[in-house]
CSV table of C-alpha atoms in Angstrom, one decimal:
chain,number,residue,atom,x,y,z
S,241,UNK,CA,140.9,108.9,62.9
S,242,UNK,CA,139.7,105.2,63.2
S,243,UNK,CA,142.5,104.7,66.4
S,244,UNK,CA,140.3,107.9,68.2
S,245,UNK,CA,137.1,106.3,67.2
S,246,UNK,CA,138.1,103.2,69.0
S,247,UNK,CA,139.1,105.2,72.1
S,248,UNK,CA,136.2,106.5,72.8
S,249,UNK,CA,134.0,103.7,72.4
S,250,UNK,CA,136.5,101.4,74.7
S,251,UNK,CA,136.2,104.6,77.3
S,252,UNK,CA,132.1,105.1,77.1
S,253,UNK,CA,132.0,101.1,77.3
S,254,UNK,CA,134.3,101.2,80.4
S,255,UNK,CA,132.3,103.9,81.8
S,256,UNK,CA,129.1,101.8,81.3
S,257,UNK,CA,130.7,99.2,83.1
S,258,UNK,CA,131.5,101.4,86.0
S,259,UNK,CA,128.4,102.9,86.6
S,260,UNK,CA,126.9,99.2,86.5
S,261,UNK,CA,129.1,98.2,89.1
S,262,UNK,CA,128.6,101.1,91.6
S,263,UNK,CA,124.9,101.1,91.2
S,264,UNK,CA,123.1,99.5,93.9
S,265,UNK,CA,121.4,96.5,93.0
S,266,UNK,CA,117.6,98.0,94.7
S,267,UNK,CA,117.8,101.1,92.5
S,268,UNK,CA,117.8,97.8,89.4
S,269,UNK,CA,114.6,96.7,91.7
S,270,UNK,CA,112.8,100.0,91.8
S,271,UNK,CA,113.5,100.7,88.6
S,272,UNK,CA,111.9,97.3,87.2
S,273,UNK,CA,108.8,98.0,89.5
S,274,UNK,CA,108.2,101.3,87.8
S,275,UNK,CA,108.4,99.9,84.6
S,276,UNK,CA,106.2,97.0,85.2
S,277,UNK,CA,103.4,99.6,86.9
S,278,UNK,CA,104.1,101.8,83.4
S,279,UNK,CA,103.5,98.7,81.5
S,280,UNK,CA,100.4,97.5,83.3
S,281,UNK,CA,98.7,100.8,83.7
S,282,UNK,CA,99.7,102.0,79.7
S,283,UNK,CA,97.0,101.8,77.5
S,284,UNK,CA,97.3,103.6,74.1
S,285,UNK,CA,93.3,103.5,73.4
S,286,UNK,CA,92.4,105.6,76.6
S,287,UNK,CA,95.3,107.8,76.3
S,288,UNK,CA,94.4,108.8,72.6
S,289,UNK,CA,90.6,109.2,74.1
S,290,UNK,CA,91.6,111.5,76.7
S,291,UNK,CA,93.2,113.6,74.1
S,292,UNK,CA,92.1,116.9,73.0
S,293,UNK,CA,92.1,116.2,69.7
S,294,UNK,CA,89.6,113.1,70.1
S,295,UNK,CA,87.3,114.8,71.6
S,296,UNK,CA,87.3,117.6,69.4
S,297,UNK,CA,87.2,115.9,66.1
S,298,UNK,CA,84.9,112.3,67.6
S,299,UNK,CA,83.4,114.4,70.7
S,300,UNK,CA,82.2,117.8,69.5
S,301,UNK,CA,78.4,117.0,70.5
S,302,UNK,CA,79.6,116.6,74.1
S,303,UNK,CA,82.0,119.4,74.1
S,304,UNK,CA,78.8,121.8,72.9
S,305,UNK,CA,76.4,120.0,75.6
S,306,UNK,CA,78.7,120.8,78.1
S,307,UNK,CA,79.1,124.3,77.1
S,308,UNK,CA,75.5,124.2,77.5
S,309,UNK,CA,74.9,123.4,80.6
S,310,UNK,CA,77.4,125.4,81.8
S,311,UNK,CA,76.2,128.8,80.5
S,312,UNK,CA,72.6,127.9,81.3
S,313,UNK,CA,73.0,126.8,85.3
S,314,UNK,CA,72.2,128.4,87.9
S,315,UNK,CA,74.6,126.9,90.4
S,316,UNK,CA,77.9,129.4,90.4
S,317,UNK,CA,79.2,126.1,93.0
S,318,UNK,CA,79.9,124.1,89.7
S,319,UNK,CA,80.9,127.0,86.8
S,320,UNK,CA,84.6,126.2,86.5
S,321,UNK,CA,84.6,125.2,82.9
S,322,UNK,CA,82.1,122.4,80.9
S,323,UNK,CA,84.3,119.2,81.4
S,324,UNK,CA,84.5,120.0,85.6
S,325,UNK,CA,81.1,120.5,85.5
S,326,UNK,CA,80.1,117.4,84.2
S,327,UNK,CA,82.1,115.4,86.1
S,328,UNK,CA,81.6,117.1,89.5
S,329,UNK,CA,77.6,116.8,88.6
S,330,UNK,CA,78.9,112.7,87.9
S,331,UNK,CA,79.9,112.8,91.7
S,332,UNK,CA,77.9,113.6,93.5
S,333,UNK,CA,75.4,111.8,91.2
S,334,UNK,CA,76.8,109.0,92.7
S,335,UNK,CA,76.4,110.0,96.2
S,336,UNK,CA,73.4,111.2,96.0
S,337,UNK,CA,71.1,108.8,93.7
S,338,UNK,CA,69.9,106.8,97.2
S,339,UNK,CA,69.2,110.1,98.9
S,340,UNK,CA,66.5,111.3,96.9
S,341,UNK,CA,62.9,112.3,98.4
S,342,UNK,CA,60.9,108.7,99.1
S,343,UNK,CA,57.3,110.0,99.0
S,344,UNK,CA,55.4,112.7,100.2
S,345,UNK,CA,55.2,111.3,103.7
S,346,UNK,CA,58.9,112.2,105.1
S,347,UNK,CA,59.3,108.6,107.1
S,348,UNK,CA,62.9,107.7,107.6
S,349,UNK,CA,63.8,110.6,109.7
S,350,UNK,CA,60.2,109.5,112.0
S,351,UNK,CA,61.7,106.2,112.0
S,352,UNK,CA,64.8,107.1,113.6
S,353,UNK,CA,63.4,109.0,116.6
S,354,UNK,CA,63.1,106.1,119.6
S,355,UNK,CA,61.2,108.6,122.0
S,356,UNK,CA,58.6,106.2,124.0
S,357,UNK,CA,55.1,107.4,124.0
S,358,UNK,CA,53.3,108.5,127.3
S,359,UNK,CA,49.9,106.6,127.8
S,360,UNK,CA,47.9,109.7,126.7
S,361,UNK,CA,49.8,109.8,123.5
S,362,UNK,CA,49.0,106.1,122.6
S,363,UNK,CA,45.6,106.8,123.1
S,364,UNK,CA,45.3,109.6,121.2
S,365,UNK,CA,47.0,107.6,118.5
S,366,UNK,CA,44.3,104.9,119.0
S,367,UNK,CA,41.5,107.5,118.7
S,368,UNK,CA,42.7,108.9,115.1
S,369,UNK,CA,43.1,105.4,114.2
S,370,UNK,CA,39.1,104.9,114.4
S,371,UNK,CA,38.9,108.1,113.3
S,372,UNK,CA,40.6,107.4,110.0
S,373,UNK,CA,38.8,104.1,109.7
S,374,UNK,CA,35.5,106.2,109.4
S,375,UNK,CA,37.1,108.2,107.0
S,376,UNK,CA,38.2,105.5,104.8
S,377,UNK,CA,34.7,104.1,105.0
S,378,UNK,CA,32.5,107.4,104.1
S,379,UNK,CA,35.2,107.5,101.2
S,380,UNK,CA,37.7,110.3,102.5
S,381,UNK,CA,41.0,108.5,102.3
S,382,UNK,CA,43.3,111.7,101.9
S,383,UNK,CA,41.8,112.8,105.7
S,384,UNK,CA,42.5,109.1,106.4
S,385,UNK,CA,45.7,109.5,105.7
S,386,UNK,CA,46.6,112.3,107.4
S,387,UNK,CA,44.9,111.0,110.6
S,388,UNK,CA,46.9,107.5,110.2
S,389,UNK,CA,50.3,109.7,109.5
S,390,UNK,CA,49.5,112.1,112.8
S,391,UNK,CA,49.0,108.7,114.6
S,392,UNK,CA,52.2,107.2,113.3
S,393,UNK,CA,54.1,110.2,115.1
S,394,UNK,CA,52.6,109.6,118.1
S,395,UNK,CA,52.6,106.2,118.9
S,396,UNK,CA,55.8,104.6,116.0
S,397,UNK,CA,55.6,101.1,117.4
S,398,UNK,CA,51.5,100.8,117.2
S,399,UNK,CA,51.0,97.7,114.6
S,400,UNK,CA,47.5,98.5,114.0
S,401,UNK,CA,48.8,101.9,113.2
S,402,UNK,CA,51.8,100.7,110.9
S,403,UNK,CA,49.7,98.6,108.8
S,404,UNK,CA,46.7,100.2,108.3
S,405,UNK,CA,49.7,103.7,107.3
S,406,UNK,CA,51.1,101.1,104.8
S,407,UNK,CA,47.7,100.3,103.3
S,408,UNK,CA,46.8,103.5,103.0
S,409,UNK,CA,50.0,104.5,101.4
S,410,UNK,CA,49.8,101.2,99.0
S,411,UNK,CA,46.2,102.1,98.0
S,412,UNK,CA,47.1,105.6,97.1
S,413,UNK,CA,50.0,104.2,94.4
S,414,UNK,CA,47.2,101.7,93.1
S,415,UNK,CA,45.2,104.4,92.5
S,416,UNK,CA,47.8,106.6,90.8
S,417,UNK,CA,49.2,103.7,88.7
S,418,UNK,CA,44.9,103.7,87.5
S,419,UNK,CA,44.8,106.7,87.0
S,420,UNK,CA,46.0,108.1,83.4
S,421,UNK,CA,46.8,111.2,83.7
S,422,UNK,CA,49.1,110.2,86.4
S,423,UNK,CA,52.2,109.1,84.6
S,424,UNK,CA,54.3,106.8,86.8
S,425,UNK,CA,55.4,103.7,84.9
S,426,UNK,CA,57.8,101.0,87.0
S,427,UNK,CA,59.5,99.7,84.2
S,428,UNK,CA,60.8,102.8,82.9
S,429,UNK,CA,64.6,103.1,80.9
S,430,UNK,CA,67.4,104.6,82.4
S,431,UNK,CA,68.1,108.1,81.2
S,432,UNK,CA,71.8,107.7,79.0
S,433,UNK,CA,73.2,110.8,80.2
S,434,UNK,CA,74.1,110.1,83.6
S,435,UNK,CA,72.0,106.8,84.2
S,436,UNK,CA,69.5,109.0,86.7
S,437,UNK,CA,67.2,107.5,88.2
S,438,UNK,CA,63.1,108.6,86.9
S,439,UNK,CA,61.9,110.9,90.0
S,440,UNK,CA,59.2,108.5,90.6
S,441,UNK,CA,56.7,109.3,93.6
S,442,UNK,CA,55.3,105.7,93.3
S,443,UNK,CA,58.9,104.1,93.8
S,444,UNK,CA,59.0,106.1,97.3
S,445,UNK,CA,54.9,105.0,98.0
S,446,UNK,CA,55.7,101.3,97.2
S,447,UNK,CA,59.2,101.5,99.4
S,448,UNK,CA,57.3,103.8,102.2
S,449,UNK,CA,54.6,101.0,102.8
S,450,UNK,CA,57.1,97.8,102.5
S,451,UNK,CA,59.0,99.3,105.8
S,452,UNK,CA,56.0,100.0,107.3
S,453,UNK,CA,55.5,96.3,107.1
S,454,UNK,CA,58.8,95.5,108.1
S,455,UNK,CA,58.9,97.5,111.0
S,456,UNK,CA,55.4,96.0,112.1
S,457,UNK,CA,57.3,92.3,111.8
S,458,UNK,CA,60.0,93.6,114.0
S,459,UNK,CA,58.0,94.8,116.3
S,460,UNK,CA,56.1,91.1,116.1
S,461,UNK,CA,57.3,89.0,113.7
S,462,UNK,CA,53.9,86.5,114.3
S,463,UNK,CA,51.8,88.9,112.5
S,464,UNK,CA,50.3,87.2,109.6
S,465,UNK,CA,48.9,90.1,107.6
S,466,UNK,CA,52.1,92.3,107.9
S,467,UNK,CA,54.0,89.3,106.4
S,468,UNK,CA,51.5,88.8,103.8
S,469,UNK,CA,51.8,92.3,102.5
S,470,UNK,CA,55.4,92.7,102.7
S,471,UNK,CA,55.5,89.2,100.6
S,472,UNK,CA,53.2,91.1,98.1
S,473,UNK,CA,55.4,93.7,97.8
S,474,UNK,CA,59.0,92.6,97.6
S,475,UNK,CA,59.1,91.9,93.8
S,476,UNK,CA,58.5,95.4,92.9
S,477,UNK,CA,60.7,96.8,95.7
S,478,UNK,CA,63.1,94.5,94.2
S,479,UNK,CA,62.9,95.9,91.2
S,480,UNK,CA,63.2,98.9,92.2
S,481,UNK,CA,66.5,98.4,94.3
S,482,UNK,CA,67.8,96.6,90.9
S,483,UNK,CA,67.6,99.5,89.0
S,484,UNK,CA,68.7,102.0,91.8
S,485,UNK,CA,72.3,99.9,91.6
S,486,UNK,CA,72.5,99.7,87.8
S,487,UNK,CA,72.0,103.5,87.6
S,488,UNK,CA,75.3,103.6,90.6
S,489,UNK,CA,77.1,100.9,87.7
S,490,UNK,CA,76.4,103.1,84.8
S,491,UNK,CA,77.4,106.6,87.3
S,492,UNK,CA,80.4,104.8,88.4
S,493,UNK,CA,81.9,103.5,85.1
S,494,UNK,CA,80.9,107.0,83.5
S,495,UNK,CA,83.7,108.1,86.8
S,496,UNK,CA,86.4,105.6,85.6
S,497,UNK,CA,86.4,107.2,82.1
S,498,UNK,CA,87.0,110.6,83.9
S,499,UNK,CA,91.1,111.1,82.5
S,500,UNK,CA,93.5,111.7,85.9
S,501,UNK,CA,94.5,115.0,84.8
S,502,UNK,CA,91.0,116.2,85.2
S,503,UNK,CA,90.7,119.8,87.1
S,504,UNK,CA,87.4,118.8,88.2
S,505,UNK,CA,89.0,115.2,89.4
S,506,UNK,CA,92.1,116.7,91.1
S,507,UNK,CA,89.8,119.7,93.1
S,508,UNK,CA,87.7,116.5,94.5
S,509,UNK,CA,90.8,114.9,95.1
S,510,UNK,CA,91.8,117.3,97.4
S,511,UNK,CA,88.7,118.2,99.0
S,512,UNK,CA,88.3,114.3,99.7
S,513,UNK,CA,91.4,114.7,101.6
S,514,UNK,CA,90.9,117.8,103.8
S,515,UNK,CA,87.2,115.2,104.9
S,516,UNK,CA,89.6,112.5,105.1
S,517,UNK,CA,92.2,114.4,107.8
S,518,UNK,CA,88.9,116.2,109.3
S,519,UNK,CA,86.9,113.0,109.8
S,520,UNK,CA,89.9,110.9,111.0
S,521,UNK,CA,90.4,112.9,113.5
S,522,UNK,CA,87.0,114.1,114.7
S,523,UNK,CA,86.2,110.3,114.9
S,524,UNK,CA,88.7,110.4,118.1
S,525,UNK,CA,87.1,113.6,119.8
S,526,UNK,CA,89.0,116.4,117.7
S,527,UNK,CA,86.9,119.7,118.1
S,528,UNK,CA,88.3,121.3,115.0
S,529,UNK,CA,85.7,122.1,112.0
S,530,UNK,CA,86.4,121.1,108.5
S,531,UNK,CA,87.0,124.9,107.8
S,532,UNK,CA,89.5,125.2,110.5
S,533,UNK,CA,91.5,121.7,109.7
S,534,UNK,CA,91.6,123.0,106.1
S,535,UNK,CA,93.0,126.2,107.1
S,536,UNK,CA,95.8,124.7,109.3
S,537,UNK,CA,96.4,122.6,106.4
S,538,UNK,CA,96.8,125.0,103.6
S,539,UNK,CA,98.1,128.1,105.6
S,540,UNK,CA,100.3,126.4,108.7
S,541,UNK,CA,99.0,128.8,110.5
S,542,UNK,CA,97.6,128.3,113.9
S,543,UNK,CA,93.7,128.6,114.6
S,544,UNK,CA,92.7,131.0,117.3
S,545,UNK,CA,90.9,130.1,120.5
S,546,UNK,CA,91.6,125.9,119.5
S,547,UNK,CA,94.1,123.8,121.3
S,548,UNK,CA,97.7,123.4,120.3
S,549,UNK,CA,97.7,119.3,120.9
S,550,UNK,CA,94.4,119.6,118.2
S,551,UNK,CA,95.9,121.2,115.4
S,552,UNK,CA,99.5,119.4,115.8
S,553,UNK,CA,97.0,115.9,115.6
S,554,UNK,CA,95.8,117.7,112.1
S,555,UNK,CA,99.6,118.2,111.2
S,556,UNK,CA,100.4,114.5,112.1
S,557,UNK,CA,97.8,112.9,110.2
S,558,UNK,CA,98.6,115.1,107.2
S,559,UNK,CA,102.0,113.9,107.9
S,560,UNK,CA,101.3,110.1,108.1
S,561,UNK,CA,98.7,110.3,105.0
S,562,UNK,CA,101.3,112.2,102.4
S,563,UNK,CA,103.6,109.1,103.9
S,564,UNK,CA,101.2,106.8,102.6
S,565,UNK,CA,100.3,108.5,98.9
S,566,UNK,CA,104.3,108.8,98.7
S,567,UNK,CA,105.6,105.5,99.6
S,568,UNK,CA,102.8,102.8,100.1
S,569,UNK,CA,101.2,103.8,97.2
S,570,UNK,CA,103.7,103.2,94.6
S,571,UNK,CA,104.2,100.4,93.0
S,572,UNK,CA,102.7,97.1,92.7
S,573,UNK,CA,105.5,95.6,94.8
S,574,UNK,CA,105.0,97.7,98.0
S,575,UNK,CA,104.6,95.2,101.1
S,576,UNK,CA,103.3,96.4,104.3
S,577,UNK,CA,105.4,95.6,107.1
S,578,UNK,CA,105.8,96.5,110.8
S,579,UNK,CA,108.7,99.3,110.0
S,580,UNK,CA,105.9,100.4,107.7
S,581,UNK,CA,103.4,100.7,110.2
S,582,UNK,CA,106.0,102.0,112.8
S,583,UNK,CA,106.9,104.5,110.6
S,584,UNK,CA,103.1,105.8,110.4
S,585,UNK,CA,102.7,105.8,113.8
S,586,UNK,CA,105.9,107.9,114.1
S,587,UNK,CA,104.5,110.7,112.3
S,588,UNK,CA,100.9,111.0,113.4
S,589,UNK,CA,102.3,111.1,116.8
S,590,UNK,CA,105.8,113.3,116.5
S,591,UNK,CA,103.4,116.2,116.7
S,592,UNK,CA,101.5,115.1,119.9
S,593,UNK,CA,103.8,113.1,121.7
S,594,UNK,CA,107.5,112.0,121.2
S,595,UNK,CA,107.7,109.5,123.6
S,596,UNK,CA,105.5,106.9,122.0
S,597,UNK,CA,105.8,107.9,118.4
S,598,UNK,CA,107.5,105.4,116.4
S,599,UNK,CA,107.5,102.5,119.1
S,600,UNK,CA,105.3,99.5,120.1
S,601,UNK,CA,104.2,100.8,123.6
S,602,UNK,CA,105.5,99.8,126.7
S,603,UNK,CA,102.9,101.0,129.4
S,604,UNK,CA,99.9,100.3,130.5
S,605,UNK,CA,96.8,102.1,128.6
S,606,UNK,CA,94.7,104.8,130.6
S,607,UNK,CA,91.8,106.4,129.8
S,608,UNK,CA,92.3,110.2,130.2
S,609,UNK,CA,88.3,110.8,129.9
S,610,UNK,CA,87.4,107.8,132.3
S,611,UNK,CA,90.1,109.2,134.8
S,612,UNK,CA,88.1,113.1,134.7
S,613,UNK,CA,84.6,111.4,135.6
S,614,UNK,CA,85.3,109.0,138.0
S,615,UNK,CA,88.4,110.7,139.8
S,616,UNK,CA,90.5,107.7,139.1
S,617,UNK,CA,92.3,106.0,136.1
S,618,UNK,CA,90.6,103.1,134.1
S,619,UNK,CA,93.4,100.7,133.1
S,620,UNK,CA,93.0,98.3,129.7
S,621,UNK,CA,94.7,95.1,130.3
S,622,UNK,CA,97.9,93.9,132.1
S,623,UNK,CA,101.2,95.2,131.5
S,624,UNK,CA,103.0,92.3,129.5
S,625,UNK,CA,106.0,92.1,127.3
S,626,UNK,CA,105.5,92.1,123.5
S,627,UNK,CA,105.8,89.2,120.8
S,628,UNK,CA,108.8,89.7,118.6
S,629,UNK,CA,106.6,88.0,115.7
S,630,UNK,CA,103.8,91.0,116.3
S,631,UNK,CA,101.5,91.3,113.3
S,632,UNK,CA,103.6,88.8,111.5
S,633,UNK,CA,100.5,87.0,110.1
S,634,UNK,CA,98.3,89.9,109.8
S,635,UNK,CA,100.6,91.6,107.9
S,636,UNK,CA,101.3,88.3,105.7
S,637,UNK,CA,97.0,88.1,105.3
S,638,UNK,CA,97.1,91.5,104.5
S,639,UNK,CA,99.4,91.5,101.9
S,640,UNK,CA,97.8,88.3,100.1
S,641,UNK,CA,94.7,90.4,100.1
S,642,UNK,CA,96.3,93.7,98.6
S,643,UNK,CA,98.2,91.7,96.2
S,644,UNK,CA,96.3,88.3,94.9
């Protein structure tokens, strides 16, 4: 009984010993990658947090505010179940916290348009600049302001009309920071749910008038009372900005706490990517819609009335970006190389043209939409032969910056 014991531990041993021997020494490399990513990313505190048992026994407040809030909203968009909910409303929370209404007086998007006023316009815009100065004298500074706003629209790059606007707009937070049933405190604390930012109407006054400023020292930066107003201001739109970013801190470690396996977390995962394919793509004159690109994506199936060569780029950079999440993406030990990069290039372009995919080119560049307006083809450059060290220190700064 002992003699068969022996046998088969002297056979398992030797068979051990084989399968060391045959097995190639990079799957020993891979394998000890893994393990140190495991090891590094492993962390017994947040996996017993993410549990279901936590959050029922520790948690049971937030489980019941979620279910709250998601029986009582009126947004169908964001009823999946209480945890999506929160953390989808946690997103775009984020993206949204800058983008929220400045002040009554709607004066980015007036800012943007660069449409040069006739001479009749900057006349009239000099005539309901008196005419609000006698407003604001007899005592009528809401009429004031709407004269000062109406010139603003017509002549943007007045800078009597910029600063008397900014004034006008300062004054009228001065006045509701005086008055007491008017309740818009500066220094008020962050809400803890989701570190939202207080809808303050005086933060968007205080910021309206300090770029009315600003823009008036663009326009000429030798004017003393401009400066002297803007100087006035900048502490509280400083402390403004500073509490803008620690309400994005708080949002965005709230978002680190969300666990991976999150429904709500994967669904924006995906719909991040269908922009990502959409955007890289329309970025280089792609006429698809994101509906479209999402179709071809999910279905394979061509899009009606839309170029072949467009939805084959869509397939390519699908192709090139699963490449990425499946192979670059792994591992702490991942370097980027040229055969890496080749090897991208091959598959956005094996869809659109298999010629050049997967090779450093060897022609000269023309520019298809240069060569349909002027009848002729614009050529980038001289045709020369490549360097055999191509990217050999980009790729060796690269890597030092992915992995300190």
């Amino acid at each position: 009984m002992r003699i068969g014991c022996t046998k088969k531990m002297v056979f398992f041993i030797s068979l051990y010993a084989l399968f060391l021997a045959i097995t190639p020494f990079e799957f020993w490399k891979s394998l000890l990658g893994c393990l140190l990513t495991f090891h590094k990313k492993l962390n017994v505190t947040k996996l017993f947090e993410s549990s279901t048992i936590y959050h029922l026994i520790f948690r049971l407040d937030d489980i019941r505010k979620a279910g709250k809030i998601f029986f009582l909203t009126s947004e169908p968009k964001y009823q999946d179940s209480g945890g999506e909910y929160i953390y989808r409303r946690l997103v775009r929370d984020i993206i949204y916290t800058y983008k929220k209404a400045r002040s009554e007086f709607n004066l980015p998007p007036l800012m943007r348009t660069r449409v040069v006023p006739s001479e009749s316009e900057k006349s009239e815009a000099l005539q309901s600049l008196r005419a609000a100065s006698l407003q604001q004298a007899t005592g009528h500074f809401a009429k004031a302001k709407k004269l000062l706003e109406h010139a603003f629209k017509l002549d943007p790059d007045n800078i009597d009309v910029l600063i008397a606007l900014g004034e006008a707009i300062e004054s009228s937070y001065y006045y509701g920071k005086s008055t007491p049933h008017v309740a818009l405190p500066l220094t008020k604390s962050l809400i803890p749910v989701y570190g939202q930012v207080p809808n303050n109407d005086a933060d968007g006054l205080i910021l309206t008038a300090e770029h009315l400023y600003t823009k008036a020292l663009i326009v000429d930066p030798t004017i003393s009372k401009a400066c002297v107003h803007r100087e006035r201001l900048m502490p509280i739109v400083e402390e403004i900005d500073q509490r803008i970013l620690n309400a994005i801190d708080f949002k965005v470690r709230q978002f680190y706490h969300i666990p991976e396996g999150d429904p709500g977390l994967r669904r924006a995962k995906v719909e991040h990517y269908f922009k990502h394919v959409y955007h890289s793509n329309a970025i280089e004159g792609n006429t698809l819609t994101l509906a479209q690109t999402r179709s071809i994506l999910e279905t394979r199936l061509a899009v009606g009335g839309k170029s072949l060569l467009e939805q084959n780029e869509v397939l390519g950079m699908d192709s090139a970006l699963r490449y990425i999440n499946n192979t670059l993406l792994r591992g702490d030990l991942t370097a980027i190389t040229l055969e890496n990069i080749l090897e991208l290039h091959r598959r956005l372009l094996s869809f659109v043209d298999l010629r050049e995919a997967g090779r450093l080119r060897r022609s000269q560049v023309v520019h298809r939409q240069l060569c349909d307006i002027f009848l002729g083809c614009h050529v980038f450059g001289r045709k020369s032969p490549c360097n055999p060290n191509l990217g050999q220190l980009h790729f060796l700064s690269l890597n030092s910056v992915m992995c300190p």
